[in-house]
CSV table of C-alpha atoms in Angstrom, one decimal:
chain,number,residue,atom,x,y,z
A,24,UNK,CA,-24.9,31.4,31.6
A,25,UNK,CA,-27.4,28.5,31.0
A,26,UNK,CA,-24.8,28.0,28.4
A,27,UNK,CA,-22.2,27.2,30.9
A,28,UNK,CA,-24.3,25.4,33.9
A,29,UNK,CA,-25.1,22.9,30.9
A,30,UNK,CA,-21.4,22.4,29.5
A,31,UNK,CA,-20.9,21.4,33.4
A,32,UNK,CA,-23.6,19.5,33.8
A,33,UNK,CA,-22.2,17.3,30.6
A,34,UNK,CA,-18.7,17.5,31.9
A,35,UNK,CA,-20.1,15.1,34.8
A,36,UNK,CA,-22.6,12.7,33.1
A,37,UNK,CA,-19.0,12.4,29.9
A,38,UNK,CA,-16.5,11.7,32.7
A,39,UNK,CA,-19.1,8.9,34.2
A,40,UNK,CA,-19.4,7.9,30.6
A,41,UNK,CA,-15.7,8.1,29.4
A,42,UNK,CA,-13.4,8.2,32.3
A,43,UNK,CA,-15.0,6.9,35.6
A,44,UNK,CA,-17.6,3.6,34.1
A,45,UNK,CA,-14.5,2.1,32.3
A,46,UNK,CA,-12.1,2.5,35.6
A,47,UNK,CA,-14.4,1.5,37.7
A,48,UNK,CA,-15.0,-1.9,35.6
A,49,UNK,CA,-11.5,-2.5,35.1
A,50,UNK,CA,-10.7,-2.1,39.0
A,51,UNK,CA,-11.2,-5.1,41.6
A,52,UNK,CA,-11.2,-5.7,45.2
A,53,UNK,CA,-10.2,-3.2,47.7
A,54,UNK,CA,-8.4,-1.0,44.9
A,55,UNK,CA,-12.2,-0.9,43.2
A,56,UNK,CA,-13.1,0.6,46.7
A,57,UNK,CA,-10.5,3.3,46.2
A,58,UNK,CA,-11.5,4.0,43.0
A,59,UNK,CA,-15.3,4.6,43.7
A,60,UNK,CA,-14.3,6.5,45.9
A,61,UNK,CA,-12.0,9.0,44.5
A,62,UNK,CA,-14.2,9.5,41.5
A,63,UNK,CA,-17.1,10.0,44.4
A,64,UNK,CA,-15.6,13.1,45.1
A,65,UNK,CA,-14.6,13.8,41.3
A,66,UNK,CA,-18.3,13.9,41.1
A,67,UNK,CA,-19.1,15.5,44.1
A,68,UNK,CA,-16.6,18.8,44.0
A,69,UNK,CA,-18.0,19.3,40.2
A,70,UNK,CA,-21.4,19.2,41.5
A,71,UNK,CA,-20.6,21.5,44.1
A,72,UNK,CA,-19.0,23.8,41.8
A,73,UNK,CA,-22.4,24.1,39.3
A,74,UNK,CA,-24.1,25.2,42.8
A,75,UNK,CA,-21.8,27.5,43.6
A,76,UNK,CA,-22.3,28.6,39.9
A,77,UNK,CA,-26.2,28.5,40.2
A,78,UNK,CA,-25.6,30.7,43.6
A,79,UNK,CA,-23.4,33.1,41.6
A,80,UNK,CA,-20.6,32.9,44.0
A,81,UNK,CA,-18.9,31.4,41.4
A,82,UNK,CA,-16.5,34.5,40.2
A,83,UNK,CA,-13.1,33.1,40.4
A,84,UNK,CA,-11.5,32.7,36.8
A,85,UNK,CA,-9.0,30.1,38.6
A,86,UNK,CA,-12.1,27.7,38.6
A,87,UNK,CA,-13.3,28.6,35.4
A,88,UNK,CA,-10.0,27.2,33.8
A,89,UNK,CA,-10.1,23.8,35.9
A,90,UNK,CA,-13.1,23.0,34.7
A,91,UNK,CA,-12.3,24.0,31.2
A,92,UNK,CA,-8.7,21.7,32.0
A,93,UNK,CA,-11.5,19.0,33.0
A,94,UNK,CA,-13.5,19.1,30.1
A,95,UNK,CA,-10.3,19.6,27.8
A,96,UNK,CA,-9.0,15.7,29.5
A,97,UNK,CA,-12.3,14.0,28.7
A,98,UNK,CA,-12.5,15.2,24.9
A,99,UNK,CA,-9.0,14.7,24.4
A,100,UNK,CA,-9.7,10.5,25.7
A,101,UNK,CA,-13.0,10.6,23.9
A,102,UNK,CA,-11.2,11.5,21.0
A,103,UNK,CA,-8.2,9.0,21.3
A,104,UNK,CA,-10.7,6.6,22.1
A,105,UNK,CA,-11.3,6.9,18.0
A,106,UNK,CA,-7.7,6.4,17.3
A,107,UNK,CA,-6.5,2.6,16.1
A,108,UNK,CA,-2.8,1.9,16.3
A,109,UNK,CA,-1.0,-0.8,15.1
A,110,UNK,CA,2.4,-2.4,14.4
A,111,UNK,CA,4.4,-5.0,12.5
A,112,UNK,CA,8.0,-6.2,12.8
A,113,UNK,CA,9.3,-8.5,10.1
A,114,UNK,CA,12.8,-10.2,10.1
A,115,UNK,CA,13.4,-11.8,6.8
A,116,UNK,CA,16.2,-13.8,5.3
A,117,UNK,CA,17.0,-14.5,1.3
A,118,UNK,CA,19.3,-17.0,-0.2
A,119,UNK,CA,19.6,-15.8,-3.8
A,120,UNK,CA,21.4,-17.5,-7.5
A,121,UNK,CA,21.9,-16.1,-10.4
A,122,UNK,CA,22.9,-18.0,-13.4
A,123,UNK,CA,23.7,-16.0,-16.7
A,124,UNK,CA,24.2,-18.5,-19.4
A,125,UNK,CA,24.8,-16.0,-22.2
A,126,UNK,CA,27.6,-13.8,-19.9
A,127,UNK,CA,28.3,-17.0,-18.4
A,128,UNK,CA,27.8,-15.3,-14.6
A,129,UNK,CA,27.1,-17.9,-12.0
A,130,UNK,CA,26.5,-16.0,-8.6
A,131,UNK,CA,25.1,-16.9,-5.2
A,132,UNK,CA,24.3,-14.9,-2.4
A,133,UNK,CA,24.9,-16.8,1.3
A,134,UNK,CA,21.6,-14.3,3.2
A,135,UNK,CA,20.8,-11.2,3.2
A,136,UNK,CA,19.1,-10.5,6.0
A,137,UNK,CA,16.2,-7.6,6.6
A,138,UNK,CA,14.1,-6.0,8.8
A,139,UNK,CA,11.0,-4.0,8.1
A,140,UNK,CA,9.4,-2.3,10.6
A,141,UNK,CA,5.4,-0.7,10.0
A,142,UNK,CA,3.6,1.1,12.2
A,143,UNK,CA,-0.4,1.8,11.4
A,144,UNK,CA,-2.3,4.5,12.0
A,145,UNK,CA,-6.3,4.5,11.8
A,146,UNK,CA,-9.0,7.1,13.0
A,147,UNK,CA,-12.8,6.9,12.5
A,148,UNK,CA,-13.2,10.7,13.1
A,149,UNK,CA,-17.0,11.4,11.9
A,150,UNK,CA,-19.7,8.9,10.9
A,151,UNK,CA,-18.6,10.1,6.9
A,152,UNK,CA,-14.5,10.8,7.7
A,153,UNK,CA,-12.1,8.3,8.2
A,154,UNK,CA,-8.0,8.3,7.9
A,155,UNK,CA,-5.6,5.6,6.7
A,156,UNK,CA,-2.0,5.8,7.1
A,157,UNK,CA,1.2,3.3,7.2
A,158,UNK,CA,5.0,4.2,8.0
A,159,UNK,CA,7.7,2.4,6.9
A,160,UNK,CA,11.2,1.0,7.6
A,161,UNK,CA,13.0,-1.4,5.5
A,162,UNK,CA,16.2,-2.2,5.7
A,163,UNK,CA,19.3,-4.6,5.8
A,164,UNK,CA,21.1,-5.3,8.9
A,165,UNK,CA,23.4,-3.2,9.2
A,166,UNK,CA,23.8,-1.6,6.0
A,167,UNK,CA,22.1,1.7,4.7
A,168,UNK,CA,23.6,2.1,0.4
A,169,UNK,CA,21.9,-1.0,-1.2
A,170,UNK,CA,18.5,-1.0,-3.4
A,171,UNK,CA,16.3,1.7,-6.0
A,172,UNK,CA,15.6,5.0,-5.1
A,173,UNK,CA,11.8,5.4,-7.0
A,174,UNK,CA,9.3,7.9,-5.7
A,175,UNK,CA,6.9,5.0,-6.3
A,176,UNK,CA,8.8,3.1,-4.2
A,177,UNK,CA,10.2,4.9,-1.2
A,178,UNK,CA,9.1,2.9,1.6
A,179,UNK,CA,9.5,-0.3,0.2
A,180,UNK,CA,12.8,-1.4,-1.4
A,181,UNK,CA,15.9,-1.9,1.4
A,182,UNK,CA,17.4,1.5,1.5
A,183,UNK,CA,17.8,3.7,4.2
A,184,UNK,CA,16.6,3.2,8.0
A,185,UNK,CA,14.6,6.4,7.8
A,186,UNK,CA,10.9,6.1,8.8
A,187,UNK,CA,8.9,6.7,5.2
A,188,UNK,CA,5.0,7.6,4.7
A,189,UNK,CA,4.0,3.9,2.7
A,190,UNK,CA,-0.4,5.5,2.5
A,191,UNK,CA,-1.6,8.2,4.1
A,192,UNK,CA,-5.6,8.7,3.1
A,193,UNK,CA,-9.0,10.3,3.8
A,194,UNK,CA,-12.4,8.9,3.0
A,195,UNK,CA,-15.1,11.2,3.1
A,196,UNK,CA,-18.4,9.6,2.8
A,197,UNK,CA,-21.0,11.6,1.0
A,198,UNK,CA,-24.7,12.1,2.5
A,199,UNK,CA,-26.2,13.3,-0.3
A,200,UNK,CA,-25.2,9.9,-2.8
A,201,UNK,CA,-23.4,6.6,-2.5
A,202,UNK,CA,-19.9,8.5,-3.7
A,203,UNK,CA,-16.6,8.2,-1.4
A,204,UNK,CA,-14.0,10.4,-2.0
A,205,UNK,CA,-10.3,9.6,-1.4
A,206,UNK,CA,-7.1,11.7,-1.0
A,207,UNK,CA,-3.9,11.4,-0.2
A,208,UNK,CA,-1.2,8.3,-0.7
A,209,UNK,CA,-3.2,6.1,-1.9
A,210,UNK,CA,-3.6,2.9,-0.9
A,211,UNK,CA,-2.4,1.1,-4.5
A,212,UNK,CA,0.9,-1.0,-2.9
A,213,UNK,CA,0.0,-4.6,-1.8
A,214,UNK,CA,-1.6,-4.9,-4.9
A,215,UNK,CA,-4.4,-8.3,-5.3
A,216,UNK,CA,-3.3,-11.6,-4.8
A,217,UNK,CA,-0.7,-10.0,-2.7
A,218,UNK,CA,-3.3,-10.6,0.5
A,219,UNK,CA,-2.9,-14.2,-0.3
A,220,UNK,CA,1.1,-14.9,0.2
A,221,UNK,CA,0.4,-12.2,3.0
A,222,UNK,CA,-2.1,-14.1,4.7
A,223,UNK,CA,-3.9,-10.6,5.4
A,224,UNK,CA,-7.7,-8.9,4.1
A,225,UNK,CA,-7.6,-6.8,1.0
A,226,UNK,CA,-5.0,-4.1,1.0
A,227,UNK,CA,-5.3,-2.4,-2.1
A,228,UNK,CA,-7.6,-0.5,-5.0
A,229,UNK,CA,-5.8,-2.6,-7.6
A,230,UNK,CA,-4.8,-5.9,-9.1
A,231,UNK,CA,-0.8,-6.0,-9.3
A,232,UNK,CA,-1.0,-6.5,-12.6
A,233,UNK,CA,-2.3,-3.1,-13.1
A,234,UNK,CA,-0.1,-0.8,-11.1
A,235,UNK,CA,1.4,-2.0,-7.6
A,236,UNK,CA,3.1,1.2,-6.7
A,237,UNK,CA,3.2,4.2,-4.0
A,238,UNK,CA,1.4,7.1,-5.8
A,239,UNK,CA,-0.1,10.1,-4.4
A,240,UNK,CA,-3.8,11.3,-5.6
A,241,UNK,CA,-7.0,11.2,-5.2
A,242,UNK,CA,-9.9,9.3,-6.1
A,243,UNK,CA,-13.6,8.7,-6.7
A,244,UNK,CA,-15.6,5.6,-5.7
A,245,UNK,CA,-19.2,5.1,-6.6
A,246,UNK,CA,-21.4,2.3,-4.8
A,247,UNK,CA,-23.4,0.8,-7.8
A,248,UNK,CA,-25.3,-1.5,-5.1
A,249,UNK,CA,-28.7,0.1,-6.5
A,250,UNK,CA,-28.6,-0.3,-10.2
A,251,UNK,CA,-26.7,-3.8,-10.4
A,252,UNK,CA,-27.3,-6.6,-8.2
A,253,UNK,CA,-24.7,-7.8,-7.2
A,254,UNK,CA,-22.6,-7.8,-4.2
A,255,UNK,CA,-20.3,-4.8,-3.6
A,256,UNK,CA,-20.3,-3.7,-7.0
A,257,UNK,CA,-18.3,-0.1,-7.3
A,258,UNK,CA,-17.1,2.1,-9.7
A,259,UNK,CA,-13.4,3.8,-8.9
A,260,UNK,CA,-11.8,6.8,-10.9
A,261,UNK,CA,-8.5,7.7,-10.0
A,262,UNK,CA,-5.5,10.4,-10.7
A,263,UNK,CA,-2.0,10.2,-9.7
A,264,UNK,CA,0.8,12.6,-10.8
A,265,UNK,CA,4.8,12.2,-10.5
A,266,UNK,CA,5.8,16.1,-10.4
A,267,UNK,CA,9.3,16.2,-11.9
A,268,UNK,CA,10.4,19.1,-10.2
A,269,UNK,CA,14.1,19.9,-8.3
A,270,UNK,CA,11.6,21.9,-6.0
A,271,UNK,CA,14.0,25.5,-6.7
A,272,UNK,CA,11.4,27.5,-7.6
A,273,UNK,CA,8.2,25.8,-7.9
A,274,UNK,CA,6.8,28.5,-9.4
A,275,UNK,CA,8.7,28.2,-12.9
A,276,UNK,CA,8.8,25.1,-14.9
A,277,UNK,CA,11.3,22.4,-13.5
A,278,UNK,CA,15.5,22.6,-14.7
A,279,UNK,CA,15.4,18.9,-15.3
A,280,UNK,CA,14.5,17.7,-18.5
A,281,UNK,CA,12.0,15.4,-17.8
A,282,UNK,CA,8.2,16.3,-17.7
A,283,UNK,CA,5.7,15.6,-15.3
A,284,UNK,CA,4.2,12.3,-15.6
A,285,UNK,CA,0.1,11.6,-14.9
A,286,UNK,CA,-1.8,8.5,-14.9
A,287,UNK,CA,-5.1,8.2,-15.4
A,288,UNK,CA,-7.0,4.9,-14.0
A,289,UNK,CA,-10.9,3.3,-13.9
A,290,UNK,CA,-11.7,0.1,-12.3
A,291,UNK,CA,-15.1,-1.4,-12.1
A,292,UNK,CA,-15.6,-5.0,-9.5
A,293,UNK,CA,-18.2,-6.3,-7.7
A,294,UNK,CA,-18.6,-9.7,-6.4
A,295,UNK,CA,-20.4,-12.6,-7.6
A,296,UNK,CA,-23.8,-13.9,-5.2
A,297,UNK,CA,-25.1,-17.7,-4.6
A,298,UNK,CA,-22.1,-20.3,-4.4
A,299,UNK,CA,-19.9,-17.8,-6.2
A,300,UNK,CA,-19.8,-15.9,-2.9
A,301,UNK,CA,-16.4,-14.5,-1.4
A,302,UNK,CA,-15.9,-14.0,-4.9
A,303,UNK,CA,-14.4,-10.5,-6.4
A,304,UNK,CA,-14.1,-9.7,-10.2
A,305,UNK,CA,-12.6,-6.4,-11.7
A,306,UNK,CA,-11.8,-5.0,-14.9
A,307,UNK,CA,-8.8,-2.3,-14.3
A,308,UNK,CA,-7.9,0.8,-17.5
A,309,UNK,CA,-5.2,2.8,-17.0
A,310,UNK,CA,-4.1,5.3,-19.2
A,311,UNK,CA,-0.4,6.9,-18.9
A,312,UNK,CA,-0.6,9.9,-21.6
A,313,UNK,CA,2.7,11.5,-22.9
A,314,UNK,CA,5.6,9.2,-21.5
A,315,UNK,CA,8.9,11.6,-21.1
A,316,UNK,CA,11.9,10.9,-22.0
A,317,UNK,CA,14.6,10.1,-18.6
A,318,UNK,CA,16.8,12.9,-18.2
A,319,UNK,CA,20.7,12.7,-19.0
A,320,UNK,CA,21.1,12.4,-14.7
A,321,UNK,CA,19.3,9.5,-14.7
A,322,UNK,CA,21.2,8.0,-17.4
A,323,UNK,CA,24.8,8.7,-16.4
A,324,UNK,CA,23.2,6.6,-13.0
A,325,UNK,CA,22.3,3.4,-15.6
A,326,UNK,CA,25.4,3.3,-17.9
A,327,UNK,CA,28.3,4.3,-15.0
A,328,UNK,CA,29.4,6.8,-17.9
A,329,UNK,CA,28.8,10.9,-18.3
A,330,UNK,CA,25.7,11.5,-20.8
A,331,UNK,CA,24.7,14.5,-22.1
A,332,UNK,CA,21.9,15.6,-24.0
A,333,UNK,CA,21.3,16.2,-27.7
A,334,UNK,CA,17.5,16.5,-28.3
A,335,UNK,CA,14.3,15.4,-26.8
A,336,UNK,CA,11.0,15.2,-27.8
A,337,UNK,CA,7.7,17.0,-26.3
A,338,UNK,CA,6.7,13.0,-25.4
A,339,UNK,CA,7.9,9.2,-26.2
A,340,UNK,CA,4.0,8.6,-26.5
A,341,UNK,CA,0.8,6.6,-24.9
A,342,UNK,CA,0.7,3.5,-22.2
A,343,UNK,CA,-2.6,1.4,-21.8
A,344,UNK,CA,-3.4,-1.1,-19.9
A,345,UNK,CA,-6.2,-3.5,-19.5
A,346,UNK,CA,-6.3,-5.6,-16.9
A,347,UNK,CA,-9.1,-8.3,-15.7
A,348,UNK,CA,-8.6,-10.2,-12.3
A,349,UNK,CA,-10.6,-12.8,-9.9
A,350,UNK,CA,-10.2,-14.0,-6.9
A,351,UNK,CA,-12.0,-16.3,-4.7
A,352,UNK,CA,-11.7,-17.2,-0.8
A,353,UNK,CA,-12.6,-20.3,0.2
A,354,UNK,CA,-14.1,-21.6,-3.2
A,355,UNK,CA,-17.8,-23.7,-3.5
A,356,UNK,CA,-17.2,-23.9,0.9
A,357,UNK,CA,-13.7,-25.6,-0.2
A,358,UNK,CA,-10.4,-25.3,1.4
A,359,UNK,CA,-8.9,-23.5,-1.4
A,360,UNK,CA,-8.8,-20.3,-2.6
A,361,UNK,CA,-7.7,-19.3,-5.8
A,362,UNK,CA,-7.2,-16.0,-8.5
A,363,UNK,CA,-6.5,-16.0,-11.9
A,364,UNK,CA,-5.1,-12.7,-13.7
A,365,UNK,CA,-4.4,-11.4,-17.2
A,366,UNK,CA,-2.8,-8.0,-18.9
A,367,UNK,CA,-2.6,-6.2,-21.9
A,368,UNK,CA,0.1,-3.5,-22.4
A,369,UNK,CA,-0.1,-1.0,-25.6
A,370,UNK,CA,2.7,1.4,-26.5
A,371,UNK,CA,1.9,4.2,-28.9
A,372,UNK,CA,5.5,5.5,-29.9
A,373,UNK,CA,5.2,9.6,-30.8
A,374,UNK,CA,7.8,8.4,-33.7
A,375,UNK,CA,10.7,10.5,-32.3
A,376,UNK,CA,13.4,9.3,-29.9
A,377,UNK,CA,15.4,10.9,-27.6
A,378,UNK,CA,19.0,11.4,-28.4
A,379,UNK,CA,21.6,12.1,-26.5
A,380,UNK,CA,25.8,11.1,-26.4
A,381,UNK,CA,27.7,9.2,-23.6
A,382,UNK,CA,31.3,10.9,-22.7
A,383,UNK,CA,30.4,13.4,-25.4
A,384,UNK,CA,30.9,11.8,-28.5
A,385,UNK,CA,29.1,7.9,-28.8
A,386,UNK,CA,25.6,8.8,-30.1
A,387,UNK,CA,22.6,7.2,-27.8
A,388,UNK,CA,19.0,7.1,-28.6
A,389,UNK,CA,16.1,5.8,-26.6
A,390,UNK,CA,12.1,5.2,-27.1
A,391,UNK,CA,10.0,3.1,-25.4
A,392,UNK,CA,10.6,-0.9,-25.0
A,393,UNK,CA,12.8,0.4,-28.8
A,394,UNK,CA,15.8,2.4,-30.1
A,395,UNK,CA,14.0,4.6,-32.5
A,396,UNK,CA,10.6,4.7,-30.7
A,397,UNK,CA,8.7,4.0,-34.0
A,398,UNK,CA,7.1,0.3,-33.8
A,399,UNK,CA,3.9,0.2,-31.8
A,400,UNK,CA,4.7,-2.3,-28.7
A,401,UNK,CA,2.4,-4.7,-27.1
A,402,UNK,CA,3.1,-6.7,-24.1
A,403,UNK,CA,0.7,-8.9,-22.1
A,404,UNK,CA,1.1,-11.0,-18.5
A,405,UNK,CA,-0.8,-13.8,-16.7
A,406,UNK,CA,-0.9,-14.5,-13.7
A,407,UNK,CA,-2.6,-17.8,-11.4
A,408,UNK,CA,-2.5,-19.3,-8.4
A,409,UNK,CA,-4.0,-21.0,-5.2
A,410,UNK,CA,-3.4,-21.7,-1.9
A,411,UNK,CA,-4.8,-24.4,0.6
A,412,UNK,CA,-6.2,-23.8,3.8
A,413,UNK,CA,-4.5,-27.3,5.6
A,414,UNK,CA,-7.4,-28.3,7.8
A,415,UNK,CA,-4.8,-29.4,10.8
A,416,UNK,CA,-6.4,-27.8,14.2
A,417,UNK,CA,-2.7,-28.8,16.0
A,418,UNK,CA,-0.7,-26.5,13.3
A,419,UNK,CA,-3.3,-23.7,13.5
A,420,UNK,CA,-4.4,-24.3,10.1
A,421,UNK,CA,-1.6,-23.2,7.8
A,422,UNK,CA,-1.5,-22.8,4.1
A,423,UNK,CA,0.3,-23.9,1.6
A,424,UNK,CA,0.4,-21.7,-2.0
A,425,UNK,CA,1.6,-21.9,-5.3
A,426,UNK,CA,1.7,-19.0,-7.6
A,427,UNK,CA,2.8,-18.6,-11.4
A,428,UNK,CA,3.0,-15.7,-14.1
A,429,UNK,CA,4.2,-15.2,-17.5
A,430,UNK,CA,5.3,-12.2,-19.5
A,431,UNK,CA,5.6,-11.4,-22.7
A,432,UNK,CA,9.0,-9.8,-24.4
A,433,UNK,CA,7.0,-6.1,-24.6
A,434,UNK,CA,5.2,-6.6,-21.3
A,435,UNK,CA,5.1,-3.8,-19.0
A,436,UNK,CA,4.9,-4.6,-15.1
A,437,UNK,CA,4.5,-1.8,-13.4
A,438,UNK,CA,4.9,-2.8,-10.1
A,439,UNK,CA,7.4,-0.8,-8.6
A,440,UNK,CA,6.0,-1.3,-5.1
A,441,UNK,CA,6.5,-5.3,-5.3
A,442,UNK,CA,6.5,-7.1,-1.6
A,443,UNK,CA,8.5,-9.8,-3.3
A,444,UNK,CA,12.8,-8.4,-3.7
A,445,UNK,CA,12.6,-10.3,-6.6
A,446,UNK,CA,9.4,-7.8,-8.1
A,447,UNK,CA,8.6,-11.5,-10.6
A,448,UNK,CA,5.1,-9.9,-12.0
A,449,UNK,CA,7.5,-7.4,-14.1
A,450,UNK,CA,9.4,-10.8,-15.6
A,451,UNK,CA,10.3,-11.3,-19.5
A,452,UNK,CA,9.4,-14.3,-19.2
A,453,UNK,CA,8.3,-17.4,-16.1
A,454,UNK,CA,8.0,-17.4,-12.6
A,455,UNK,CA,7.2,-19.9,-10.5
A,456,UNK,CA,6.5,-18.9,-6.8
A,457,UNK,CA,5.9,-21.4,-3.9
A,458,UNK,CA,5.0,-20.4,0.0
A,459,UNK,CA,3.8,-22.6,2.8
A,460,UNK,CA,2.5,-20.3,6.2
A,461,UNK,CA,2.5,-21.6,9.3
A,462,UNK,CA,1.0,-19.3,12.3
A,463,UNK,CA,2.3,-19.7,15.6
A,464,UNK,CA,-0.4,-17.8,17.4
A,465,UNK,CA,-2.8,-15.0,15.9
A,466,UNK,CA,0.3,-12.5,16.4
A,467,UNK,CA,3.5,-14.6,15.5
A,468,UNK,CA,3.1,-16.1,11.9
A,469,UNK,CA,6.3,-17.6,9.7
A,470,UNK,CA,6.9,-18.2,6.3
A,471,UNK,CA,9.1,-20.0,3.7
A,472,UNK,CA,9.1,-19.8,0.2
A,473,UNK,CA,11.0,-20.2,-2.6
A,474,UNK,CA,11.1,-18.1,-6.6
A,475,UNK,CA,12.6,-19.4,-9.2
A,476,UNK,CA,12.4,-16.2,-12.4
A,477,UNK,CA,13.6,-17.6,-15.7
A,478,UNK,CA,14.6,-14.2,-17.9
A,479,UNK,CA,13.8,-14.6,-21.6
A,480,UNK,CA,14.1,-10.8,-22.2
A,481,UNK,CA,15.4,-7.8,-21.0
A,482,UNK,CA,15.4,-3.8,-21.6
A,483,UNK,CA,18.7,-2.6,-19.8
A,484,UNK,CA,16.8,0.7,-18.8
A,485,UNK,CA,13.5,-0.8,-17.5
A,486,UNK,CA,11.2,1.1,-19.9
A,487,UNK,CA,13.6,2.3,-22.2
A,488,UNK,CA,15.8,1.0,-25.3
A,489,UNK,CA,15.5,-2.4,-27.5
A,490,UNK,CA,14.1,-5.1,-25.5
A,491,UNK,CA,17.4,-7.6,-25.4
A,492,UNK,CA,17.5,-11.5,-25.6
A,493,UNK,CA,18.7,-12.9,-22.5
A,494,UNK,CA,19.0,-16.6,-20.6
A,495,UNK,CA,19.1,-16.0,-17.1
A,496,UNK,CA,17.6,-18.2,-14.0
A,497,UNK,CA,17.0,-16.1,-10.7
A,498,UNK,CA,15.6,-17.9,-7.3
A,499,UNK,CA,15.6,-16.6,-4.1
A,500,UNK,CA,15.0,-19.0,-0.9
A,501,UNK,CA,13.5,-17.4,1.9
A,502,UNK,CA,11.9,-17.7,5.5
A,503,UNK,CA,10.8,-14.9,7.5
A,504,UNK,CA,8.9,-14.0,10.7
A,505,UNK,CA,6.2,-12.1,11.3
A,506,UNK,CA,4.7,-10.1,14.5
A,507,UNK,CA,1.2,-8.2,14.3
A,508,UNK,CA,0.0,-6.3,16.8
């Protein structure tokens, strides 16, 4: 009985703190007086019930149910106060052009309008537990049959108009040591320095040169501030897996030809002190062992002809990637933001190629960036850029930026979830990107940009097959309207 009385007393106090108090603060004039009167009546009713309980006069279960409903309402409001909701709407128009000099192709797309909607979710569940999520739709206007489907970029390519989970993860912060555990669909898209072009805070764990995808996994982050006398040093370990499963009999080995793909990554990062404040340095390591060969179904879709499998090796080899990245905002107190990144990819092939037949008669073999899957393949890419924060108050401090990246013949850019439609960081060649950001107010931003790719080499199957010479110029001129609230 004493516990029940204590609960009732807590209900009275909580009602005032979380429900009555804020409403009184928001009310004014005659309405305020009415609200005060109603709240006073509610408090008097609760106090009367407590008195009846103390006198032993409350025997009606209906009264107890009413009090329980009041407590549920108060608890619900307390929980709702911890939830953060936000939304983004983007309308974009792209004008593309292609000049393929080797194949004598000259093509233009006058405008491709698209809409992107995002619902951002967050909750500080407790001092130790935090949830973050994002649901997205990205589609061309009036079209639901365009773009490539890929489990590593499902919500970030122009496809159907269904709402997809872009990220959904929980962070748990342990009390006994400076470690955070992250589980779920990890924050691996919008890799640095996408925040420059998007004009947002940091949205990803990785630099985009290292890995820019959607992926489910688990991560551990260690706070090294007690060991390293630098701002916010951290060590991260990440594991993700791409399961190749037809979902028919999950308790058995799947019937697809491709093997599951595991990805292991580690990253150390830190800020820099003193005059280099707001500078971030990152070293990232990624390893993908036992690369799988493509299935005959995926090759049939790629080649536009029926493909049957003759033989598949257990794996095609290993991929290792090293990435160095540094980014600085308001460098030395100026209006300049800048970044620089360099990444190296190494493929150590198994030496055995995958063999197929096209149309049942034409032999076809594939390795990673080769046909015979024999030579080691090493590639690299560097990515540099700067952004000027123009000190023009009348224009709400607009920004102008430029980026440049250059990839070698055997460069592998694992940027399946890239924000830009040309996926410029994957290019084997050169890419320039210019953009201008015009804030209208705190919620509304306009961005205009121009991207040009000079493609020197292409791989017919993304990662598979011999890299071929190319001579293509691809451009994109775009304007987008962003509303965030």
